[in-house]
Coordinates of C-alpha atoms in Angstrom, one line a residue:
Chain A
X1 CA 7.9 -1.2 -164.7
X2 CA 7.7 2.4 -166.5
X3 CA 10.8 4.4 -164.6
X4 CA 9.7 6.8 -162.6
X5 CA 10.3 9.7 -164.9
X6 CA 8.7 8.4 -168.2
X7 CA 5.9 10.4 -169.3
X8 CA 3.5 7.4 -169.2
X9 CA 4.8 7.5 -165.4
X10 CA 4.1 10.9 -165.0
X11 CA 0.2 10.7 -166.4
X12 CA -0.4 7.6 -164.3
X13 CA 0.6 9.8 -161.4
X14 CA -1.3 12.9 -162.2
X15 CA -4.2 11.0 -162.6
X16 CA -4.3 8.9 -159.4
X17 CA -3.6 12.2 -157.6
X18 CA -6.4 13.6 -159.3
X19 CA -8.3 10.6 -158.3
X20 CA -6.8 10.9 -155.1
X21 CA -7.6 14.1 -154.3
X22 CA -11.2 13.4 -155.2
X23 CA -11.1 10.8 -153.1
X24 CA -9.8 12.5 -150.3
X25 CA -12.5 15.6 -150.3
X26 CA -15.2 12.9 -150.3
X27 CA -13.2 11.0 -147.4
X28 CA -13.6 14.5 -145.6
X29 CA -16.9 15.4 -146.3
X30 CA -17.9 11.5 -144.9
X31 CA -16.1 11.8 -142.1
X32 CA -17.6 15.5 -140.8
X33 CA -20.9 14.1 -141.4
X34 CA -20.0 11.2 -139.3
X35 CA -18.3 13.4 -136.6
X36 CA -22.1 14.9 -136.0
X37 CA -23.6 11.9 -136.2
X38 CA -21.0 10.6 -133.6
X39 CA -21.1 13.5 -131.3
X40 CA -24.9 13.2 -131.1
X41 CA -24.9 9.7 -130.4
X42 CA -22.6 9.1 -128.5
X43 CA -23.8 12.6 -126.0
X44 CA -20.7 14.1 -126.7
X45 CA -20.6 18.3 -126.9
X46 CA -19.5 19.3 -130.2
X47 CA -16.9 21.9 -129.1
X48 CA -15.4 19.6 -126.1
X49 CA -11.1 19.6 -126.9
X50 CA -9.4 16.2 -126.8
X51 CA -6.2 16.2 -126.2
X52 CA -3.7 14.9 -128.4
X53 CA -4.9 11.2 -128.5
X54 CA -1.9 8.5 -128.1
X55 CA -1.9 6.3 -131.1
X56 CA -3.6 8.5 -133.4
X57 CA -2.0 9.5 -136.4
X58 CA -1.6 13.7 -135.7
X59 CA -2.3 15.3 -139.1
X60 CA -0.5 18.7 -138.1
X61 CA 2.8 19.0 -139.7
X62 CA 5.7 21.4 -139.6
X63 CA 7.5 22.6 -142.6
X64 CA 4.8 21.0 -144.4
X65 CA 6.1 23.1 -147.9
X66 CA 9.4 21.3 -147.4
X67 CA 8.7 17.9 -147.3
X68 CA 9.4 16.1 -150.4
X69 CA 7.1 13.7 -152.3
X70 CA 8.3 10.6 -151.1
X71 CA 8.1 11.5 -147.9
X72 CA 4.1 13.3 -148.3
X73 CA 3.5 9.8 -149.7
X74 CA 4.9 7.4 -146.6
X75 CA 3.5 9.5 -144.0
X76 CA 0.1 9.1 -145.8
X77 CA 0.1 5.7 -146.1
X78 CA 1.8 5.2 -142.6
X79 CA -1.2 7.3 -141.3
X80 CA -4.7 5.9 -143.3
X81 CA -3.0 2.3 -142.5
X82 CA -3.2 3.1 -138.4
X83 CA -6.3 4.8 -139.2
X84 CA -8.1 1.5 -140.6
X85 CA -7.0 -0.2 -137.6
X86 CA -8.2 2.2 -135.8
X87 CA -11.9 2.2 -137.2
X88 CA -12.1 -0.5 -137.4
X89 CA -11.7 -1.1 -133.5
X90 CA -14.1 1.8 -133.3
X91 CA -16.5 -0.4 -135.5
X92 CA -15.9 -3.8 -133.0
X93 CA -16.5 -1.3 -129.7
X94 CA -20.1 0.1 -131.4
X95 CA -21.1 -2.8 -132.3
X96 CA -20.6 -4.4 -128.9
X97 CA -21.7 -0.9 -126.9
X98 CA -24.8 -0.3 -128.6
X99 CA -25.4 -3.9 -130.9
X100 CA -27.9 -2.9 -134.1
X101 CA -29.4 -0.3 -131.6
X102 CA -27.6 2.1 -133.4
X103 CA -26.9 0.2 -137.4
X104 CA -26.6 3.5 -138.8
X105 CA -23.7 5.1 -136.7
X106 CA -22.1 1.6 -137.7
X107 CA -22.9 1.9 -141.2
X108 CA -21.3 5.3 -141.5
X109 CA -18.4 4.6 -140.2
X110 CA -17.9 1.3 -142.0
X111 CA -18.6 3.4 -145.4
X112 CA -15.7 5.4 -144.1
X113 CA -13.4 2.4 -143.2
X114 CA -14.0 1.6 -146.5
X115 CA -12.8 4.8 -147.9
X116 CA -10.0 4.6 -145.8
X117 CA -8.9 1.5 -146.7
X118 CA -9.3 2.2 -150.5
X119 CA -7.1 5.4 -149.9
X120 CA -4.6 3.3 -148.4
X121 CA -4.7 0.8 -151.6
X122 CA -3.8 4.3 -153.8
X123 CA -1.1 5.6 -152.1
X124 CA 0.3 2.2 -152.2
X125 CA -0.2 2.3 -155.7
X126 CA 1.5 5.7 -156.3
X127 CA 4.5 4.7 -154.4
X128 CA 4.8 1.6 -156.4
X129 CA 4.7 4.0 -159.7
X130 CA 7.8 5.4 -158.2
X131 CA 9.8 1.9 -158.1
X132 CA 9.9 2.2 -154.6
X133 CA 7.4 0.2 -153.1
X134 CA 5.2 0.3 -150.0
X135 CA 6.6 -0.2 -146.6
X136 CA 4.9 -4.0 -145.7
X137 CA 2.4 -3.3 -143.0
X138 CA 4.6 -5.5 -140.1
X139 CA 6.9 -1.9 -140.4
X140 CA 3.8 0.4 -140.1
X141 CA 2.6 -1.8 -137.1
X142 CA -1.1 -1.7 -135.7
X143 CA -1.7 0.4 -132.1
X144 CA -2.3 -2.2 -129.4
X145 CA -6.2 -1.3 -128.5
X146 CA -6.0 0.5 -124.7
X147 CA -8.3 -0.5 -121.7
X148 CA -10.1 3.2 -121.3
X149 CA -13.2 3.4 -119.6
X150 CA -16.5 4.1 -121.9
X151 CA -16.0 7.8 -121.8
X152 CA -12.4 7.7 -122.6
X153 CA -13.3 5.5 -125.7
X154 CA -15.8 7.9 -127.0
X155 CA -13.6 10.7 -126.7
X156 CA -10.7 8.9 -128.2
X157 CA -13.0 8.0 -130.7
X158 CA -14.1 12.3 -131.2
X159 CA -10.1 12.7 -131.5
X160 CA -9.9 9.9 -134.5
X161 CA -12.5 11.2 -136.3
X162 CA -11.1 14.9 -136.2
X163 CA -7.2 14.0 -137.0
X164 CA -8.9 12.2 -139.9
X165 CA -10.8 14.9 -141.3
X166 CA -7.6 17.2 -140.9
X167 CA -5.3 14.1 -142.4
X168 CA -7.8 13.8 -145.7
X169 CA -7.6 18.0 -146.4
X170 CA -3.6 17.4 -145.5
X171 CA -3.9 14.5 -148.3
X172 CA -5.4 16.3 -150.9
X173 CA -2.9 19.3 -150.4
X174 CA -0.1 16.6 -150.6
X175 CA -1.3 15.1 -153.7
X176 CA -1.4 18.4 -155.4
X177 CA 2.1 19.2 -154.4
X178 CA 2.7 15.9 -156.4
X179 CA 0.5 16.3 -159.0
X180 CA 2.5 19.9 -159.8
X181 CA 4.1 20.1 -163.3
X182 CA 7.2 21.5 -161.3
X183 CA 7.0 18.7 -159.3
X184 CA 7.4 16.1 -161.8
X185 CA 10.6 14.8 -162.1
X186 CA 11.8 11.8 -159.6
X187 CA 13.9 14.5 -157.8
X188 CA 10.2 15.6 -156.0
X189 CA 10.1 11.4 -155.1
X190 CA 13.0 11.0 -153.8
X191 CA 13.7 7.6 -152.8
X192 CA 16.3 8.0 -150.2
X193 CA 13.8 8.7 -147.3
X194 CA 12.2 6.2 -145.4
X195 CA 9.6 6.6 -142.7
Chain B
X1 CA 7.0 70.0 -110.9
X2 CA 5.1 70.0 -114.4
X3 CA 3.4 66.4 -115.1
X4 CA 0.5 65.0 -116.7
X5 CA -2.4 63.7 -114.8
X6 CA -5.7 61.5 -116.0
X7 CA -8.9 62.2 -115.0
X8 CA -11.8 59.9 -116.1
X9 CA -14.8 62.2 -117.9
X10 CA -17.4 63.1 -114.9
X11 CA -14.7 63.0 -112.1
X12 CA -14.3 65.6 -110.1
X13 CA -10.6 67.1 -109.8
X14 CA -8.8 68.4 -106.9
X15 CA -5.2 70.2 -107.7
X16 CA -3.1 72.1 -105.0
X17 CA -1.0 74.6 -106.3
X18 CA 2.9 72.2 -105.3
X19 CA 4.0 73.0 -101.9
X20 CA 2.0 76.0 -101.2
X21 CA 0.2 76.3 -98.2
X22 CA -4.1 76.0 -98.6
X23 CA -4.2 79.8 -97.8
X24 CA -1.8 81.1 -100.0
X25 CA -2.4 83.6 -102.8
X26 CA -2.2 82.1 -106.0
X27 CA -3.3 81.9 -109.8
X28 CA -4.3 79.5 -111.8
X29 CA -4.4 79.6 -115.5
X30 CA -5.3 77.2 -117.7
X31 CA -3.6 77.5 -121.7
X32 CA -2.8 80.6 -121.1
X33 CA -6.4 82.4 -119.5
X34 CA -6.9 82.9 -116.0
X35 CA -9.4 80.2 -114.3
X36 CA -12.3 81.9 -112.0
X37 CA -12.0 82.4 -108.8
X38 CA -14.7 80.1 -108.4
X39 CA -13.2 77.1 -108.6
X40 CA -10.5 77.8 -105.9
X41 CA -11.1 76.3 -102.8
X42 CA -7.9 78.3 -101.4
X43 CA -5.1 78.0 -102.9
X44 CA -6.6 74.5 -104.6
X45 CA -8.1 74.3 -107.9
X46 CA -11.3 72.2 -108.1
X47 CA -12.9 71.1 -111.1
X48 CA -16.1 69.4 -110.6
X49 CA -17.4 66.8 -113.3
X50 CA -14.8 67.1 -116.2
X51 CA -15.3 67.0 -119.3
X52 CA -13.2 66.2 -122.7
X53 CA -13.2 70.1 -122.7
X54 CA -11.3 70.8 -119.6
X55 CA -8.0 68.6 -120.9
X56 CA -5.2 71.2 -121.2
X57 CA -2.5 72.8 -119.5
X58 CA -3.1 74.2 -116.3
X59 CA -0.6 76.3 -114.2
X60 CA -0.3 77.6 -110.6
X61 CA 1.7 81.3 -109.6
X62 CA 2.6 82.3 -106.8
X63 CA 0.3 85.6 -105.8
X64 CA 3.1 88.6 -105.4
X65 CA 6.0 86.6 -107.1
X66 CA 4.5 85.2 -110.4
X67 CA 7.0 82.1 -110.0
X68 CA 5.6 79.3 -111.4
X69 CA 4.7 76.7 -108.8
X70 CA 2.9 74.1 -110.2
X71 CA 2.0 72.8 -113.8
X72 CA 0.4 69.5 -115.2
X73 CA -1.1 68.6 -118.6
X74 CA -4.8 68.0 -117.6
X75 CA -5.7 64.6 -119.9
X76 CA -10.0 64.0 -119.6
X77 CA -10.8 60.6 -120.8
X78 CA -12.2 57.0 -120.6
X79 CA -10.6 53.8 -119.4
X80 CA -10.7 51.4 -122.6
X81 CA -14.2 49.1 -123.5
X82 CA -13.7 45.3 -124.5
X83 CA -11.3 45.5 -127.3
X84 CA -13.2 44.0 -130.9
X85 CA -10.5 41.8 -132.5
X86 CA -10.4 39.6 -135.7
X87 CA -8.1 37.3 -136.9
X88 CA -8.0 35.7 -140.6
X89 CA -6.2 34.1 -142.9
X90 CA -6.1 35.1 -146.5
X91 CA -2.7 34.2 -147.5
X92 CA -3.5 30.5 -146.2
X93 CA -1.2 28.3 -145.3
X94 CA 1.5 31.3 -144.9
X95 CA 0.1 32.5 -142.0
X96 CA -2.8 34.7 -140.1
X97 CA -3.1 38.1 -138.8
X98 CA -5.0 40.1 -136.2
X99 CA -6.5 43.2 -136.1
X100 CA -8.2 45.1 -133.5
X101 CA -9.7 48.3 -132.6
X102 CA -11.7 49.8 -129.5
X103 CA -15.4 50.4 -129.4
X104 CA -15.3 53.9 -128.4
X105 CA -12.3 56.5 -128.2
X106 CA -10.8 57.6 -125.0
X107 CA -9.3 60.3 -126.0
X108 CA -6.5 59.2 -124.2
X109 CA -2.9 57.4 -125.0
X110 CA -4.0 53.3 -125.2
X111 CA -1.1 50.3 -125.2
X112 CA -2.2 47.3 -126.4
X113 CA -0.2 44.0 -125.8
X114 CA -1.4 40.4 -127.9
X115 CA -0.6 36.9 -127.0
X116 CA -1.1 34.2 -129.5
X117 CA -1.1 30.8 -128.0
X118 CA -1.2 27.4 -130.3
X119 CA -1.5 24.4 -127.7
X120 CA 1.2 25.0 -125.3
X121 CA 3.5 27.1 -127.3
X122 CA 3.6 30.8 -127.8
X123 CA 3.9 32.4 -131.4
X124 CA 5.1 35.9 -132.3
X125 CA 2.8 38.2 -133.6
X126 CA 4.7 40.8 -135.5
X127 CA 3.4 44.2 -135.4
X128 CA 3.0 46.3 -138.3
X129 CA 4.0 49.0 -138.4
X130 CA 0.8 50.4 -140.6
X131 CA -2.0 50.0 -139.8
X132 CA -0.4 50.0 -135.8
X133 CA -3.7 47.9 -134.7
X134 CA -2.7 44.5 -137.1
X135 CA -0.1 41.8 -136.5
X136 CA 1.0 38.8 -138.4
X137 CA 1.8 35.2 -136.9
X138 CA 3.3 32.5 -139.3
X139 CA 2.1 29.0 -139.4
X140 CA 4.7 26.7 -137.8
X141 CA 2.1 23.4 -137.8
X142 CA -0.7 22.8 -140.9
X143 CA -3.3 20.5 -140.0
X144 CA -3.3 21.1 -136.5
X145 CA -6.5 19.8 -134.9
X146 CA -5.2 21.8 -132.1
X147 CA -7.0 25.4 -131.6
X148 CA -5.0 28.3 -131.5
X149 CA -6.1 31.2 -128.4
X150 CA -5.2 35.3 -129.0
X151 CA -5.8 37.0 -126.0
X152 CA -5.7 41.1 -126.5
X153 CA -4.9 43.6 -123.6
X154 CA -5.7 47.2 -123.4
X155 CA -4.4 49.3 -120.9
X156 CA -4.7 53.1 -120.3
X157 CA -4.0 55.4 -117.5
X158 CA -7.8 55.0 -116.6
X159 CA -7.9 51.2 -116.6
X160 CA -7.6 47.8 -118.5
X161 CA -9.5 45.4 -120.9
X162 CA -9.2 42.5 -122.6
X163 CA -10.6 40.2 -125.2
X164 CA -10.2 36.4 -126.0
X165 CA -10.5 34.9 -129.3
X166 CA -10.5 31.1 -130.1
X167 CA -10.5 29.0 -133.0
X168 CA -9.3 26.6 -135.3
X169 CA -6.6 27.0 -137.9
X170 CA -8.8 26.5 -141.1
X171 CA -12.0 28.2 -139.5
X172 CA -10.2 32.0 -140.5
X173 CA -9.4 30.8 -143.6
X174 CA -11.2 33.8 -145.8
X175 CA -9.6 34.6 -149.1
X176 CA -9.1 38.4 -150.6
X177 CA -11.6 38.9 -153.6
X178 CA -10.4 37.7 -156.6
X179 CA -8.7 40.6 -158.8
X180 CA -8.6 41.7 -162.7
X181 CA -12.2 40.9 -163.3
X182 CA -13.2 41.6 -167.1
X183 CA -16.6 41.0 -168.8
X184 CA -17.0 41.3 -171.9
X185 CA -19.7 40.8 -174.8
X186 CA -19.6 37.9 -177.3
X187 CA -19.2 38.9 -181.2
X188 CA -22.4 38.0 -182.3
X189 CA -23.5 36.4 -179.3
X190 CA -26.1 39.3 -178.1
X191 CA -27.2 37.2 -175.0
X192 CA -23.4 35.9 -173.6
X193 CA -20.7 37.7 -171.6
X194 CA -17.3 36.6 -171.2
X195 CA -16.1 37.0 -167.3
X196 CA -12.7 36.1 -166.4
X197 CA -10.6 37.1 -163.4
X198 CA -7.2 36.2 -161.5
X199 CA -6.9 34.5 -158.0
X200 CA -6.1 37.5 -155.4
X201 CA -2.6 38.2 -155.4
X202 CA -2.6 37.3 -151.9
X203 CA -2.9 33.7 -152.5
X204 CA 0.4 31.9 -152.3
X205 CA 0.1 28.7 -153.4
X206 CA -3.1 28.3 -155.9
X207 CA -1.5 25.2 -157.2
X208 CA -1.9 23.4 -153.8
X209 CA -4.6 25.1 -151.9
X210 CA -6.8 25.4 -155.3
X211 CA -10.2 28.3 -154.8
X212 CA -13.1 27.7 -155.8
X213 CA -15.7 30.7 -157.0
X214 CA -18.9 32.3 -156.8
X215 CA -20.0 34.9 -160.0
X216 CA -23.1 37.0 -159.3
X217 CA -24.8 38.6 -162.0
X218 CA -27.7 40.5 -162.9
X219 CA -28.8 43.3 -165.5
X220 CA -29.1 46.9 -164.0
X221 CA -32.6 47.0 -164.4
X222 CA -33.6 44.0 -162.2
X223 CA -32.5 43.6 -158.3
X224 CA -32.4 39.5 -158.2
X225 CA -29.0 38.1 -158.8
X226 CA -28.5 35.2 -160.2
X227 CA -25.3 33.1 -159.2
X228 CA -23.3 30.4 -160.3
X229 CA -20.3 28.3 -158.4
X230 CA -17.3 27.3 -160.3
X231 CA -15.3 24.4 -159.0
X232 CA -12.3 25.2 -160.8
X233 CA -10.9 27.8 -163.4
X234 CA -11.0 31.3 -163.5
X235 CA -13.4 32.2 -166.0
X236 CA -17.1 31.6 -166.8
X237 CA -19.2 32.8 -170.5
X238 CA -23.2 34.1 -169.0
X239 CA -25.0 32.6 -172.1
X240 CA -28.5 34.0 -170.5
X241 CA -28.0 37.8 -170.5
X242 CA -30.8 39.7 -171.8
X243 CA -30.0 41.5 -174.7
X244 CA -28.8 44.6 -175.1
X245 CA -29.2 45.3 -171.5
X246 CA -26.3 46.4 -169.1
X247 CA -25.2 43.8 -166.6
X248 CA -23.1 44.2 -163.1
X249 CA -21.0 41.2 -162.0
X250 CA -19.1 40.2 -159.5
X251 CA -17.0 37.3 -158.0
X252 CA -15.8 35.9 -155.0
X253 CA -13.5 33.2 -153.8
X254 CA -12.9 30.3 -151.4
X255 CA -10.0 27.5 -150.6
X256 CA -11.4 24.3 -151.8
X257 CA -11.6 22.2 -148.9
X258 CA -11.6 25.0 -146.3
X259 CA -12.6 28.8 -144.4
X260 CA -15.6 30.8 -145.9
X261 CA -15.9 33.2 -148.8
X262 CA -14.4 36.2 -149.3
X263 CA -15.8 39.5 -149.9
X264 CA -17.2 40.4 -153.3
X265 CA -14.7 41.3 -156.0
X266 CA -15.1 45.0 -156.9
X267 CA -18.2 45.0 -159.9
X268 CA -17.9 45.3 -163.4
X269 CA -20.0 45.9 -166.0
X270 CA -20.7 44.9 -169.4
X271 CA -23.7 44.9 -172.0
X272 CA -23.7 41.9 -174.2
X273 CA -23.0 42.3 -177.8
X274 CA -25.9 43.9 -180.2
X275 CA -26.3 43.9 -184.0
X276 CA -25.2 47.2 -185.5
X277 CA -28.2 49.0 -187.0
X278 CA -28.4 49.0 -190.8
X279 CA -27.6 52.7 -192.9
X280 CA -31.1 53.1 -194.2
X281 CA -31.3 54.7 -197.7
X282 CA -35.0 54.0 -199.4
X283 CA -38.5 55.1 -198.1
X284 CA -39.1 50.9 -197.3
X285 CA -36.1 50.6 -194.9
X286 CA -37.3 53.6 -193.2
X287 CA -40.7 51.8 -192.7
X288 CA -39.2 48.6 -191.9
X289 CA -37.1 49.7 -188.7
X290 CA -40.4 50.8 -187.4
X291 CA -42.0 48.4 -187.0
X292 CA -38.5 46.4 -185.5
X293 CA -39.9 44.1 -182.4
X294 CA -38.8 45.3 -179.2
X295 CA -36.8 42.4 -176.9
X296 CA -38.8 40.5 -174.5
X297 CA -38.4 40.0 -171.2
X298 CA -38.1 36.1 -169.8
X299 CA -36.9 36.0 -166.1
X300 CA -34.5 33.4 -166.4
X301 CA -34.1 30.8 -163.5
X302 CA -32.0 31.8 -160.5
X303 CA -29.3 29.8 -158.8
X304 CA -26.6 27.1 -160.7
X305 CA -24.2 25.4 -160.0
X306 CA -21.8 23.9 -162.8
X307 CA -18.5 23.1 -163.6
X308 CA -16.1 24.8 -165.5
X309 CA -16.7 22.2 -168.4
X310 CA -20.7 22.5 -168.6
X311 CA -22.1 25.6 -169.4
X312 CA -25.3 26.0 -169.3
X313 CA -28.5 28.2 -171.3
X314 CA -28.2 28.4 -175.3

């Protein structure tokens, strides 16, 4: 395992932020395509506000310019983890509330479940480059799916949907604090923090 | 008692001369001139239907005595329209400002008072100090899905107004113009131009929050632009000038992932490179540059969008 400083540790992590951040900005374009496609579908209005959403991974962050790379890293992965769980219960609740009546709401948002997921698999991956390893998911912990009416699903399904198009711009800013040449030493990933 | 009183334009005015009684003899004066008789109603001045014109001092005297008795500084004027306000970001993720101004004048004193509300919490918008109509609010939260509310109040001696504006924290995102832009011909390239320009220096963090541009181009002669979006990199060679034809450009800029463009960088201009003419000595060189083609025109295709890395035309 290459130490975290090595230069061969340093190009592997510059180019899966690059990757990442690429990844990212197509996560984000996906996922405001879907929001229409949601809000349309599902009658919502476009402009309603949903309130903070319990369970949902809030992308707004304070201090954001302080937070060091370890730590960008963890809160990433801690969030796109909940995130798949939570698409994916989105997915199970379509497919039961409207069945193939409406196959290409599903398809969308399994595409982005997919994305999702496969951002989740590289953050991993860059936290392993830093010989600190990925929190199992038992610590991350899946949200326990709530009883809310039909409504309160859709909305709570408008408030994923946002929080994940803020999380992917938030990701792709992170990576590039990582991917910074000043940022390159291990003292940017430190590995005291945990989540 | 000397004071000063407002008066909305068209209003009609009523001023009694301080404690003296209605029939008392008295003068009034405004700035210095006496008023005409005509508008006394007794010892009361009366001014119908006031204009801007009429604001000025205005002073009562006792007939016999000439003491002063009453003075007030006369202020015609409007009570304030809906305030226009704007708030934007171009020193994303720092922070935001707003700006403001009124419609019309009133011609009178104006306070304006701004409340900038994110979710639940109140921010502090701190005033400049020029120009007097802009504050600035720091970001305490990135990423917020949460929509942030200013609410402007304007309040005169003739009345109040006020104007609500809602949004989201990446929606004002709008960059300055990018700065330093050069163009410059090619050696021996007479249909390229070399354009290269710096990220505005209000940009804090290009590293992080990356722009992305937009170059517009076009010869003098012709009205159509043509444009061309760069993902990344702050420079761009035109390989499809015409030749020897003066070109304007310009550029403009946007965050990567967020906000909308910014205005058009101020325009440069730049004529690709030409050969020098040859120092003609004999009667045949002197025969041979007449009958030099002239360039011809091909109108080359309009919009592109490339890369840094790809660039396009010969």
């Amino acid at each position: 395992m290459a130490a975290a400083d090595s230069p061969s540790a340093t190009l592997r992590r510059r180019d899966l932020c690059s990757r990442g951040i690429r990844l990212a900005g197509k996560m984000r374009s996906d996922v405001i395509d879907l929001l229409d496609t949601y809000v349309e579908r599902q009658g919502l209005d476009a402009s309603a506000s949903v309130a903070v959403v319990e369970g949902v991974p809030a992308a707004a962050v304070e201090h954001w310019d302080e937070q060091s790379g370890t730590q960008r890293l963890l809160e990433n992965l801690a969030a796109y983890r909940t995130f798949r769980t939570l698409l994916a219960q989105m997915l199970e609740e379509q497919r039961e509330q409207l069945g193939e009546a409406d196959a290409g709401l599903g398809r969308a948002l399994a595409a982005v479940l997919l994305q999702v997921s496969a951002f989740a698999y590289h953050l991993e991956e860059l936290l392993r480059l830093e010989s600190r390893g990925a929190p199992s998911e038992e610590e991350a912990g899946p949200p326990q799916p709530l009883h809310l009416g039909l409504f309160e699903r859709k909305l709570r399904g408008l408030g994923v949907l946002r929080e994940l198009a803020q999380w992917a711009v938030r990701s792709a800013r992170d990576l590039r604090q990582l991917a910074k040449p000043s940022l390159g030493s291990s003292s940017a990933l430190s590995t005291a923090e945990s989540p | 008692d000397s004071h000063v009183q407002y008066e909305r334009v068209g209003a009609d005015v009523t001023m009694k001369c301080g404690s003296m009684d209605w029939d008392a003899a008295v003068t009034w004066m405004t700035n210095g001139t006496d008023i005409d008789e005509s508008h006394q109603n007794g010892s009361y001045l009366i001014l119908k239907k006031v204009n801007l014109t009429q604001s000025g001092q205005y002073s009562c005297y006792e007939g016999s005595s000439w003491h002063l008795k009453y003075q007030t500084s006369l202020r015609v004027g409007m009570p304030p329209k809906e305030p226009v306000l704007m708030c934007r970001s171009n020193n994303y993720p720092k922070g935001f400002y707003c700006s403001w101004h009124l419609p019309t004048p009133t011609y009178i004193p104006n306070f304006f008072n701004i409340s900038v509300v994110h979710g639940t919490r109140e921010m502090v918008c701190e005033k400049d100090t020029f120009p007097k109509n802009r504050c600035h609010i720091r970001y305490l939260q990135l990423f917020s899905t949460v929509k942030y509310k200013v609410t402007l109040t304007v309040t005169n001696a003739l009345g109040k107004n006020s104007t609500t504006l809602t949004f989201d924290e990446v929606a004002i995102v709008k960059p300055d113009p990018p700065e330093s832009v050069v163009a410059k011909p090619v050696p021996n390239n007479p249909r390229r131009l070399e354009v290269s320009w710096q990220n505005p220096s209000s940009w804090p963090d290009p590293e992080s929050f990356p722009l992305k541009f937009f170059l517009r181009y076009r010869p003098l002669i012709l009205d159509q632009w043509q444009h061309v979006e760069l993902s990344d990199g702050t420079s761009h060679t035109i390989t499809d000038a015409y030749a020897g034809k003066e070109y304007i450009i310009q550029v403009a800029a946007k965050d990567n992932d967020i906000g909308t463009w910014s205005d058009w960088s101020v325009a440069v201009h730049a004529t690709p490179w030409t050969e020098e003419p040859k120092h003609l000595t004999t009667e045949a060189q002197i025969t041979e540059t007449t009958s030099a083609s002239t360039s011809s025109f091909m109108p080359p295709p309009t919009t592109k969008i490339c890369d840094k890395g790809a660039v396009l035309g010969s």
